[in-house]
Coordinates of C-alpha atoms in Angstrom, one line a residue:
M1 CA -56.9 -16.2 -9.3
E2 CA -57.0 -13.4 -6.8
E3 CA -54.7 -10.5 -7.3
I4 CA -51.9 -10.1 -4.7
K5 CA -51.0 -6.5 -4.0
A6 CA -47.2 -6.0 -4.2
S7 CA -45.2 -3.5 -2.4
Q8 CA -41.4 -2.9 -2.6
E9 CA -41.0 -5.6 0.1
N10 CA -43.6 -8.1 -1.1
I11 CA -43.4 -8.6 -4.8
Q12 CA -45.8 -10.6 -6.9
I13 CA -44.1 -12.5 -9.6
D14 CA -45.5 -15.4 -11.7
D15 CA -48.5 -15.2 -9.3
Q16 CA -46.4 -16.1 -6.3
P17 CA -45.8 -13.5 -3.5
V18 CA -42.1 -13.4 -2.5
L19 CA -39.9 -11.3 -0.3
A20 CA -37.6 -8.9 -2.1
K21 CA -34.1 -8.9 -0.6
S22 CA -32.8 -5.9 -2.7
S23 CA -34.0 -2.4 -3.2
P24 CA -35.9 -1.6 -6.4
N25 CA -33.0 0.5 -7.7
R26 CA -30.6 -2.3 -7.1
I27 CA -32.9 -4.7 -8.8
R28 CA -33.2 -2.3 -11.7
L29 CA -29.4 -2.1 -12.0
A30 CA -29.1 -5.9 -11.9
V31 CA -31.7 -6.4 -14.6
S32 CA -30.1 -3.7 -16.7
L33 CA -26.7 -5.4 -16.5
F34 CA -28.2 -8.7 -17.6
Y35 CA -29.7 -6.9 -20.7
F36 CA -26.3 -5.3 -21.2
G37 CA -24.6 -8.7 -21.0
Q38 CA -26.9 -10.2 -23.7
G39 CA -26.4 -7.2 -25.9
I40 CA -22.6 -7.2 -25.8
A41 CA -22.5 -11.0 -26.4
F42 CA -24.6 -10.7 -29.5
A43 CA -22.7 -7.6 -30.7
S44 CA -19.4 -9.5 -30.3
W45 CA -20.7 -12.1 -32.7
A46 CA -21.9 -9.5 -35.1
S47 CA -18.7 -7.5 -35.1
R48 CA -16.6 -10.6 -36.1
I49 CA -18.9 -11.9 -38.9
P50 CA -16.7 -10.5 -41.7
D51 CA -13.6 -12.2 -40.2
I52 CA -15.4 -15.5 -39.8
K53 CA -16.9 -15.2 -43.3
H54 CA -13.4 -14.6 -44.6
S55 CA -11.7 -17.4 -42.6
L56 CA -14.2 -20.0 -43.8
N57 CA -14.2 -18.6 -47.4
L58 CA -18.0 -18.2 -47.5
S59 CA -19.9 -16.6 -50.3
D60 CA -22.8 -14.2 -49.4
G61 CA -25.3 -17.0 -50.3
Q62 CA -23.5 -19.5 -48.1
L63 CA -23.3 -17.1 -45.2
G64 CA -27.0 -16.4 -45.6
S65 CA -27.9 -20.1 -45.4
I66 CA -25.7 -20.7 -42.4
L67 CA -27.2 -17.7 -40.6
L68 CA -30.5 -19.5 -40.8
A69 CA -29.2 -21.9 -38.1
L70 CA -29.5 -19.2 -35.4
P71 CA -33.2 -18.4 -36.0
L72 CA -33.9 -22.1 -36.4
G73 CA -32.5 -22.7 -32.9
Q74 CA -34.6 -19.8 -31.5
L75 CA -37.8 -21.0 -33.2
V76 CA -37.4 -24.6 -32.1
T77 CA -37.3 -23.5 -28.4
M78 CA -39.9 -20.7 -28.4
P79 CA -42.7 -22.8 -26.9
I80 CA -40.3 -24.6 -24.5
S81 CA -38.7 -21.3 -23.3
G82 CA -42.0 -19.8 -22.2
R83 CA -43.1 -22.9 -20.4
L84 CA -39.8 -23.2 -18.5
V85 CA -39.9 -19.5 -17.4
T86 CA -43.5 -20.0 -16.3
R87 CA -42.8 -23.2 -14.3
Y88 CA -39.4 -22.3 -12.7
G89 CA -39.4 -18.5 -12.7
S90 CA -37.4 -16.1 -14.8
K91 CA -34.7 -15.6 -12.1
K92 CA -33.7 -19.2 -12.1
I93 CA -33.9 -19.6 -15.9
L94 CA -31.9 -16.4 -16.5
T95 CA -29.2 -17.4 -13.9
I96 CA -28.7 -20.7 -15.8
T97 CA -29.0 -19.5 -19.4
A98 CA -27.0 -16.3 -19.2
P99 CA -23.7 -18.1 -18.6
L100 CA -24.6 -20.7 -21.2
Y101 CA -25.4 -18.0 -23.8
V102 CA -21.8 -16.6 -23.7
L103 CA -20.4 -20.2 -23.5
A104 CA -22.2 -20.8 -26.8
L105 CA -20.7 -17.5 -28.1
G106 CA -17.2 -18.8 -27.3
N107 CA -17.9 -22.0 -29.3
L108 CA -18.5 -19.8 -32.5
G109 CA -14.8 -19.0 -32.5
L110 CA -14.0 -22.7 -32.8
A111 CA -15.7 -23.1 -36.2
T112 CA -13.2 -24.4 -38.8
A113 CA -15.8 -25.6 -41.4
P114 CA -19.2 -24.1 -42.5
W115 CA -21.1 -26.9 -40.9
H116 CA -19.3 -26.3 -37.6
L117 CA -20.5 -22.7 -37.7
A118 CA -24.1 -23.8 -38.5
V119 CA -24.2 -26.2 -35.5
F120 CA -22.7 -23.6 -33.1
L121 CA -25.1 -20.9 -34.3
F122 CA -28.0 -23.3 -33.7
M123 CA -26.9 -23.8 -30.1
F124 CA -26.4 -20.1 -29.8
G125 CA -30.0 -19.6 -30.9
I126 CA -31.4 -22.2 -28.5
V127 CA -29.8 -20.7 -25.4
G128 CA -30.3 -17.1 -26.7
N129 CA -34.1 -17.6 -27.0
M130 CA -34.4 -19.0 -23.4
C131 CA -32.2 -16.1 -22.1
N132 CA -34.2 -13.5 -24.1
I133 CA -37.6 -14.6 -22.7
A134 CA -36.3 -14.8 -19.2
V135 CA -34.6 -11.4 -19.2
N136 CA -37.7 -9.7 -20.7
T137 CA -39.9 -11.3 -18.0
Q138 CA -37.5 -9.9 -15.4
G139 CA -37.8 -6.5 -17.1
S140 CA -41.6 -6.7 -16.9
E141 CA -41.5 -7.7 -13.2
A142 CA -39.0 -5.0 -12.3
E143 CA -41.2 -2.4 -14.0
K144 CA -44.0 -3.2 -11.5
L145 CA -41.8 -2.1 -8.6
F146 CA -41.7 1.5 -9.9
G147 CA -45.3 2.1 -11.0
R148 CA -44.1 3.8 -14.2
P149 CA -42.6 2.7 -17.5
I150 CA -38.9 1.7 -17.4
M151 CA -38.8 -1.1 -20.0
T152 CA -37.4 1.2 -22.7
S153 CA -34.4 1.9 -20.5
F154 CA -33.7 -1.8 -20.4
H155 CA -33.7 -2.0 -24.1
G156 CA -31.6 1.1 -24.2
A157 CA -29.0 -0.8 -22.0
W158 CA -29.1 -3.6 -24.6
S159 CA -28.4 -1.0 -27.4
I160 CA -25.6 0.6 -25.5
A161 CA -24.1 -2.9 -25.1
G162 CA -24.3 -3.3 -28.8
F163 CA -22.3 -0.1 -29.3
T164 CA -19.8 -1.2 -26.7
G165 CA -19.5 -4.6 -28.3
A166 CA -18.8 -2.9 -31.7
L167 CA -16.0 -0.8 -30.1
V168 CA -14.5 -3.9 -28.4
G169 CA -14.8 -5.7 -31.8
L170 CA -12.9 -2.8 -33.5
L171 CA -10.2 -3.0 -30.8
M172 CA -9.9 -6.7 -31.2
V173 CA -9.6 -6.5 -35.0
N174 CA -6.9 -3.8 -34.7
L175 CA -5.1 -6.0 -32.1
H176 CA -5.3 -8.9 -34.6
L177 CA -6.9 -11.0 -31.9
I178 CA -8.8 -14.0 -33.4
P179 CA -12.6 -14.3 -32.7
Y180 CA -12.1 -17.2 -30.4
Y181 CA -10.0 -15.3 -27.8
H182 CA -12.2 -12.2 -28.3
F183 CA -15.3 -14.2 -27.5
W184 CA -13.8 -15.8 -24.4
I185 CA -12.8 -12.4 -23.0
I186 CA -16.5 -11.5 -23.2
T187 CA -17.5 -14.9 -21.8
V188 CA -15.5 -14.4 -18.6
L189 CA -16.8 -10.8 -18.1
I190 CA -20.4 -12.0 -18.4
W191 CA -19.8 -14.8 -16.0
V192 CA -18.5 -12.3 -13.4
N193 CA -21.6 -10.2 -14.0
V194 CA -23.9 -13.1 -13.4
F195 CA -22.0 -14.1 -10.2
L196 CA -22.3 -10.5 -8.8
N197 CA -25.8 -9.7 -9.9
H198 CA -28.0 -12.8 -10.1
K199 CA -29.0 -12.6 -6.4
H200 CA -30.4 -9.1 -7.0
L201 CA -32.8 -10.2 -9.8
V202 CA -36.6 -10.1 -9.1
P203 CA -37.1 -13.2 -6.9
G204 CA -40.0 -15.7 -7.4
K205 CA -41.1 -19.0 -8.5
G206 CA -43.3 -19.9 -11.5
A207 CA -46.9 -20.6 -11.0
Q208 CA -48.3 -24.1 -11.2
T209 CA -51.1 -24.4 -13.7
T210 CA -53.1 -27.3 -15.2
R211 CA -54.1 -25.3 -18.3
K212 CA -52.3 -26.4 -21.4
P213 CA -51.1 -23.3 -23.3
K214 CA -51.4 -23.0 -27.0
L215 CA -48.2 -22.9 -28.9
F216 CA -49.5 -20.1 -31.2
T217 CA -52.6 -18.0 -31.6
M218 CA -53.2 -15.9 -34.6
P219 CA -53.4 -12.2 -33.7
E220 CA -56.6 -10.3 -34.5
G221 CA -56.6 -7.5 -37.1
S222 CA -55.0 -4.5 -35.4
L223 CA -52.5 -6.7 -33.5
L224 CA -51.5 -8.4 -36.8
Q225 CA -50.9 -5.0 -38.3
L226 CA -48.8 -4.0 -35.4
G227 CA -46.9 -7.2 -35.7
I228 CA -46.1 -6.5 -39.4
I229 CA -44.9 -3.0 -38.5
G230 CA -42.7 -4.6 -35.9
F231 CA -41.6 -7.3 -38.4
C232 CA -40.4 -4.6 -40.8
S233 CA -38.5 -2.7 -38.1
M234 CA -36.8 -5.8 -36.7
A235 CA -35.9 -7.2 -40.1
T236 CA -34.0 -3.9 -40.6
E237 CA -32.3 -4.4 -37.2
G238 CA -31.3 -7.9 -38.1
A239 CA -29.9 -6.9 -41.4
M240 CA -27.8 -4.2 -39.8
F241 CA -26.6 -6.4 -37.0
D242 CA -25.4 -9.3 -39.2
W243 CA -24.5 -7.6 -42.5
S244 CA -23.4 -4.0 -41.8
G245 CA -19.7 -5.1 -41.3
V246 CA -19.8 -7.1 -44.6
Y247 CA -21.4 -4.1 -46.4
F248 CA -18.7 -1.8 -45.2
K249 CA -16.0 -4.2 -46.2
E250 CA -17.3 -5.3 -49.6
I251 CA -19.4 -2.5 -50.9
V252 CA -18.1 0.6 -49.1
K253 CA -14.5 -0.7 -49.4
A254 CA -13.7 0.7 -46.0
P255 CA -10.2 0.1 -44.6
T256 CA -10.0 -2.8 -42.3
S257 CA -9.8 -0.6 -39.2
L258 CA -13.1 1.2 -40.2
V259 CA -15.1 -1.9 -41.2
I260 CA -16.9 -1.8 -37.8
L261 CA -17.8 1.9 -38.2
G262 CA -21.2 1.2 -39.9
Y263 CA -22.3 -1.1 -37.2
A264 CA -21.1 1.2 -34.4
S265 CA -22.8 4.3 -35.9
F266 CA -26.1 2.3 -36.2
M267 CA -25.9 1.0 -32.7
I268 CA -25.1 4.3 -31.0
M269 CA -27.9 6.2 -32.8
M270 CA -30.4 3.4 -32.0
A271 CA -29.4 3.7 -28.3
T272 CA -29.7 7.5 -28.4
G273 CA -33.1 7.2 -30.0
R274 CA -34.3 4.9 -27.3
F275 CA -33.4 7.3 -24.5
I276 CA -35.0 10.3 -26.1
G277 CA -37.9 8.5 -27.8
D278 CA -40.4 9.0 -25.0
K279 CA -40.1 12.8 -25.2
I280 CA -40.5 12.7 -29.0
I281 CA -43.6 10.6 -28.7
A282 CA -45.1 12.9 -26.1
K283 CA -44.6 15.8 -28.4
L284 CA -45.6 14.3 -31.8
G285 CA -47.8 11.4 -30.9
R286 CA -47.3 7.7 -31.6
K287 CA -48.6 7.7 -35.2
K288 CA -46.6 10.6 -36.5
T289 CA -43.4 9.3 -34.7
I290 CA -43.7 5.9 -36.4
Q291 CA -44.5 7.6 -39.8
I292 CA -41.4 9.7 -39.6
S293 CA -39.3 6.8 -38.3
G294 CA -40.2 4.7 -41.3
L295 CA -39.2 7.5 -43.7
I296 CA -35.9 8.0 -41.8
I297 CA -35.2 4.2 -42.2
S298 CA -35.7 4.4 -46.0
T299 CA -33.7 7.6 -46.3
G300 CA -30.8 6.2 -44.5
M301 CA -30.8 2.9 -46.4
F302 CA -31.1 4.6 -49.8
I303 CA -28.2 7.0 -48.9
S304 CA -26.0 4.0 -48.1
V305 CA -27.1 2.2 -51.3
F306 CA -26.7 5.1 -53.8
M307 CA -23.7 6.7 -52.1
P308 CA -21.6 3.8 -50.8
Y309 CA -18.7 5.8 -49.4
V310 CA -17.4 5.8 -45.9
V311 CA -18.8 9.2 -44.8
T312 CA -22.2 8.9 -46.6
A313 CA -22.7 5.3 -45.7
T314 CA -22.0 6.1 -42.0
I315 CA -24.5 8.9 -42.1
G316 CA -27.0 6.6 -43.7
F317 CA -26.5 3.9 -41.1
M318 CA -26.9 6.5 -38.3
L319 CA -30.3 7.5 -39.8
V320 CA -31.4 3.9 -39.9
G321 CA -30.5 3.6 -36.2
I322 CA -32.6 6.6 -35.3
G323 CA -35.4 5.3 -37.5
V324 CA -35.7 1.9 -35.8
S325 CA -35.1 3.0 -32.3
S326 CA -38.7 3.9 -31.3
I327 CA -40.8 1.7 -33.5
V328 CA -40.8 -1.7 -31.6
P329 CA -41.2 -0.1 -28.1
T330 CA -44.1 2.0 -29.4
V331 CA -45.7 -1.0 -31.1
Y332 CA -45.6 -3.0 -27.9
S333 CA -47.0 -0.1 -25.9
V334 CA -50.0 0.2 -28.3
A335 CA -50.6 -3.6 -28.2
G336 CA -50.7 -3.5 -24.4
K337 CA -53.5 -0.9 -24.5
N338 CA -55.6 -2.5 -27.3
G339 CA -58.6 -3.0 -25.1
K340 CA -59.7 -6.3 -26.7
V341 CA -57.0 -8.7 -25.6
A342 CA -55.2 -8.9 -22.3
P343 CA -52.0 -6.8 -22.4
G344 CA -49.6 -9.7 -21.8
I345 CA -51.2 -11.9 -24.5
A346 CA -51.4 -9.0 -26.9
I347 CA -47.7 -8.2 -26.5
A348 CA -46.8 -11.8 -26.9
M349 CA -48.8 -12.0 -30.2
V350 CA -47.2 -8.9 -31.6
S351 CA -43.7 -9.8 -30.5
S352 CA -44.0 -13.2 -32.1
V353 CA -44.7 -11.7 -35.5
S354 CA -42.2 -8.9 -35.0
Y355 CA -39.4 -11.1 -33.9
F356 CA -39.8 -13.3 -36.9
G357 CA -38.5 -10.3 -38.9
F358 CA -35.4 -10.1 -36.8
L359 CA -34.8 -13.8 -37.5
M360 CA -35.4 -13.8 -41.2
G361 CA -33.9 -10.4 -42.2
P362 CA -30.2 -11.6 -42.2
P363 CA -30.8 -14.7 -44.3
L364 CA -33.0 -12.6 -46.7
I365 CA -30.1 -10.3 -47.3
G366 CA -27.8 -13.2 -48.1
Y367 CA -30.2 -14.7 -50.6
I368 CA -31.0 -11.5 -52.4
S369 CA -27.2 -10.7 -52.5
A370 CA -26.5 -14.1 -54.1
L371 CA -29.1 -13.4 -56.8
S372 CA -28.0 -9.8 -57.4
S373 CA -25.7 -7.9 -55.0
L374 CA -25.5 -6.7 -51.4
R375 CA -26.4 -3.2 -52.5
Y376 CA -29.7 -4.4 -53.9
S377 CA -30.4 -6.3 -50.7
Y378 CA -30.1 -3.2 -48.6
A379 CA -32.4 -1.3 -51.1
V380 CA -35.1 -4.0 -50.4
I381 CA -34.7 -3.4 -46.7
G382 CA -35.1 0.3 -47.4
I383 CA -38.6 -0.4 -48.8
F384 CA -39.5 -1.9 -45.4
G385 CA -39.3 1.6 -44.0
L386 CA -41.8 2.9 -46.5
L387 CA -44.1 0.0 -45.7
V388 CA -44.0 1.0 -42.0
S389 CA -45.1 4.5 -42.8
F390 CA -47.8 3.3 -45.1
L391 CA -49.2 0.7 -42.6
V392 CA -49.3 3.1 -39.6
T393 CA -51.1 5.7 -41.6
K394 CA -54.0 3.3 -42.2
M395 CA -54.3 2.3 -38.5
K396 CA -56.9 3.7 -36.2
A397 CA -55.5 2.0 -33.2
I398 CA -52.5 4.3 -33.0
E399 CA -53.0 8.0 -32.1

């Protein structure tokens, strides 16, 4: 297929030239706000997990099993989501799925039995995966308008949303507002965001193709290694998202008003790391940055495990946030420059392996906790940081 040169007025998306009705900066703002919307929706769920766990009287093992419903919903729709975005375009799919995503969030507050929560999490995962692929496609297309990397800033917007969601969660807990009403406040806000900004997304229509795509292709050597590094980092992120509140409540024994502190400290440092990461990489190089990041993850985790007090655990979680901030963006950057596989295909391969860690990290915590304790679960996650440092040391593909 012939390349179509795109300018600020004539954008190529999904191989179809279309007219951009908004300025590049307005498009960037709109895409950022959609990333923010997804981040605050997920953070709202994560911030109320301890309350929902308590209201349903769930053990750590039961919660771990139920949390599997969310990644199951995401995994089931992974092949479908990519095809829908390819056929209909990311703008249309995102405009439809973003409101549905927060509607599914609201349903989580209706759970009155464990199986209710499992069903609603499955639905949350289905819509969330479609929304995730669509918004990342939008991010990629918006980046083309600027001729320079801006994708990290989009993920930074997601991280800031996570911190904001944690603060909102803290406010809702202290106001004694049940999760259902909390989630619906977020739902209405996101619907307003979609209404105001969907018309400023990168326009376009998906390409028509007769080639049947493969559901999954095994990554070659270096890409598989990059995927494993991403897996370890995203498994850590998943563990922090879903279990940090429970850890502060049950292990740290933090007062109710401070239970959200661990999650908030992790999120704000991850967001900070993503906005300063490019400068650090330019100074130290990718390999050394990832090596140090892995060691920081392990240090933070082990501090929170061996010194489970409010101050020390908060410091530990802050270190973990800094540690994970630059790993996945760097891994994706290296994958896109591998020279053996087309950038888009390479990033898709690496992200598939990496994202599996994000899906499986939280259930893994629950199962290990059921067999031993939540402290030992976090110690295992700390080992992932050491594995990251070891793997990147052996890689020649990363400078």
